[in-house]
GROMACS .gro file of C-alpha atoms in nm:
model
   39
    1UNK     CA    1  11.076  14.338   0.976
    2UNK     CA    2  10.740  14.436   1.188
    3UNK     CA    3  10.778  14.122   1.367
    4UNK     CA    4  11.174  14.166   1.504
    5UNK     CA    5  11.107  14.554   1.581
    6UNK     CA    6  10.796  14.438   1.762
    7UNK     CA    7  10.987  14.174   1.962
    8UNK     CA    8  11.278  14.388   2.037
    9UNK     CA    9  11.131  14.759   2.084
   10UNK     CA   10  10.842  14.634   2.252
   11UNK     CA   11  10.827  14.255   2.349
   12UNK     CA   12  11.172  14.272   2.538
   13UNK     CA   13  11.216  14.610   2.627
   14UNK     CA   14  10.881  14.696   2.746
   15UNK     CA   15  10.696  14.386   2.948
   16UNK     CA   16  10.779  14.366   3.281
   17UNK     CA   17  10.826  14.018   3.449
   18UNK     CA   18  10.698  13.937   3.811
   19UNK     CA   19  10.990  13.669   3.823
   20UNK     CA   20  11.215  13.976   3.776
   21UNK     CA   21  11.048  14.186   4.045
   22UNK     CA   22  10.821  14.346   3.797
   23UNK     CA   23  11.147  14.507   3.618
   24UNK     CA   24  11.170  14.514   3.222
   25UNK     CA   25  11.434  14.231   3.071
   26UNK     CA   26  11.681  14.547   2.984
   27UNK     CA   27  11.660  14.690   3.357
   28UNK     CA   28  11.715  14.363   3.492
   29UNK     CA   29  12.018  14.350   3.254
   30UNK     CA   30  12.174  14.703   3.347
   31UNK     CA   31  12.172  14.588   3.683
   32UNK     CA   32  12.368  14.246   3.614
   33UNK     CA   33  12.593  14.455   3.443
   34UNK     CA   34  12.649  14.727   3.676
   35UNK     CA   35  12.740  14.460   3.949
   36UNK     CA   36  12.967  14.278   3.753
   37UNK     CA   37  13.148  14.572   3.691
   38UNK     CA   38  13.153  14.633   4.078
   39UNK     CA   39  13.282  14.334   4.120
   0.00000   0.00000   0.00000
């Protein structure tokens, strides 16, 4: 259990990728979302 809440509280949530223009995986998701919604 360590391991998955480490991975998805921290891991995926937190680290910010320069291939996403430094935003965290779950900003860079919000904003897919919010334009498909626009759209």
């Amino acid at each position: 259990m360590a391991i998955f809440e480490y991975i998805e509280v921290w891991y995926n949530r937190k680290r910010i990728h320069s291939s996403l223009g430094y935003l965290t995986p779950l900003e860079v998701e919000k904003t897919i979302m919010n334009r498909k919604r626009a759209a």
